[in-house]
Amino acid sequence: MTSNDTLSPVRGKLLRNEPLAPYTWFRVGGAAEALFIPADAEDLADFLKALDPAVPVTVLGVGSNVIVRDGGVEGVVIRLAGRPWAQITTDGDTVTAGAGALDSMVAKASAKAGIAGLEFYAGIPGTIGGALTMNAGCYGSETKDVLVSAWGLTRAGERVDYDLADFGYTYRHSQAPADIIWIEATYRGTADEPEAVAARISEITSRRETTQPIREKTGGSTFKNPEGHSSWKLVDEAGWRGKLHAKTGGGAKFSELHSNFMINPGEATAADIESLGEAVRADVLAKTGVLLEWEIKRIGRAG
Ligand SMILES: Cc1cc2nc3c(=O)[nH]c(=O)nc-3n(C[C@H](O)[C@H](O)[C@H](O)COP(=O)(O)OP(=O)(O)OC[C@H]3O[C@@H](n4cnc5c(N)ncnc54)[C@H](O)[C@@H]3O)c2cc1C
């Protein structure tokens, strides 16, 4: 895409050369050639239908599990931000939420409606779109345990409907085509007293406060837990908890509080953070024979 390329008129916001760092938890990375915040699903579908199929499209939630590389992102980045994307409705034991709704708001709305089962979403700082892609979960529950169905748009702007089985979920992974943009999801829980659900949510949020660096610039779990291992333990035992990496600047390090979370203390670049992760993967492999797999998605071009 060049700066002269025409993009079709939209009702939402279309920004050229928009820095993406402010849209991510790590606060690093370059700009999007174009950032599109659609007004609604119809606006997004029209835009995608008119967009040259050669232009790459990337979706960003609230950037709590991504590193945007320093060279920025080619093509169009789409964010489902704002009220139309964050609608949450309940009906009996069913919850329907827009892909831009925060997981924590979905947990709260479920509690209010006396629906149990989605409490774990209170501990995940992402959006429903991110949760659908990552099969987000914690404390023994995952998205796949409560999801009924979801719908989205293909890169060509056509609607697709998915039932739970179509996602082929495994640990932090969906087999759905990566280019589907999720628009809305429906979940089913079980009836319970709103106070009881709210109490479990409070337990989860206070547990988070003491075990995760939730006020830092981070990206959540850096690596998936390999079969039979905990990533935090492997990183810790290899000596990386809180340790600065000699070869990277900016003070990027693995958190003292949670050794599977990387931290940008303020001055790190995306390259500093990613190369720290790669250095730890190589070190853990050399010391234990276990190859850590990135959970964090890395997007865009190196700087
Ligand atoms: C402090 C902290 C704690 C965390 N704890 C947990 C935890 O306990 N459990 C856990 O599972 N995760 C955890 N995470 C990681 C993260 O919150 C989840 O992976 C979350 O689901 C990501 O959502 P997001 O909106 O931030 O997505 P992003 O990080 O913006 O994107 C993640 C991926 O989802 C895709 N995506 C986002 N929206 C859409 C959409 N509408 N359609 C299609 N694809 C989309 C993106 O393209 C990208 O591939 C934590 C993160 C932090 C910072």
Short mmCIF file of C-alpha atoms in Angstrom, two decimals, residues 41 44-45 48-49 99 132 147-164 166-167 174-186:
data_model
loop_
_atom_site.label_atom_id
_atom_site.label_comp_id
_atom_site.label_asym_id
_atom_site.label_seq_id
_atom_site.Cartn_x
_atom_site.Cartn_y
_atom_site.Cartn_z
CA ALA A 41 -20.15 -4.29 11.17
CA LEU A 44 -16.39 -2.87 8.15
CA ALA A 45 -17.94 -5.27 5.61
CA LEU A 48 -13.31 -4.97 3.25
CA LYS A 49 -15.32 -5.64 0.09
CA ALA A 99 -15.81 -8.46 19.95
CA LEU A 132 -11.85 -15.93 20.66
CA LEU A 147 -18.52 -20.36 24.17
CA VAL A 148 -21.57 -21.41 22.14
CA SER A 149 -20.96 -19.62 18.83
CA ALA A 150 -19.52 -16.53 17.21
CA TRP A 151 -19.74 -14.72 13.93
CA GLY A 152 -17.27 -12.69 11.99
CA LEU A 153 -16.26 -11.34 8.59
CA THR A 154 -13.80 -12.85 6.15
CA ARG A 155 -11.05 -10.75 4.56
CA ALA A 156 -13.49 -10.35 1.63
CA GLY A 157 -16.15 -8.89 3.95
CA GLU A 158 -18.49 -11.91 3.92
CA ARG A 159 -20.23 -13.08 7.11
CA VAL A 160 -19.21 -16.43 8.60
CA ASP A 161 -20.96 -18.22 11.48
CA TYR A 162 -19.00 -20.55 13.75
CA ASP A 163 -20.19 -23.00 16.38
CA LEU A 164 -17.81 -23.90 19.19
CA ASP A 166 -15.68 -25.17 14.31
CA PHE A 167 -12.95 -23.35 16.29
CA SER A 174 -7.86 -21.65 17.53
CA GLN A 175 -7.86 -23.51 14.22
CA ALA A 176 -10.21 -20.97 12.63
CA PRO A 177 -8.65 -19.12 9.67
CA ALA A 178 -6.47 -16.33 11.05
CA ASP A 179 -7.97 -13.74 8.72
CA ILE A 180 -11.50 -13.89 10.15
CA ILE A 181 -12.42 -10.73 12.04
CA TRP A 182 -14.68 -11.73 14.95
CA ILE A 183 -17.65 -9.47 15.49
CA GLU A 184 -19.77 -11.04 18.22
CA ALA A 185 -19.80 -14.11 20.49
CA THR A 186 -22.48 -15.97 22.43
#
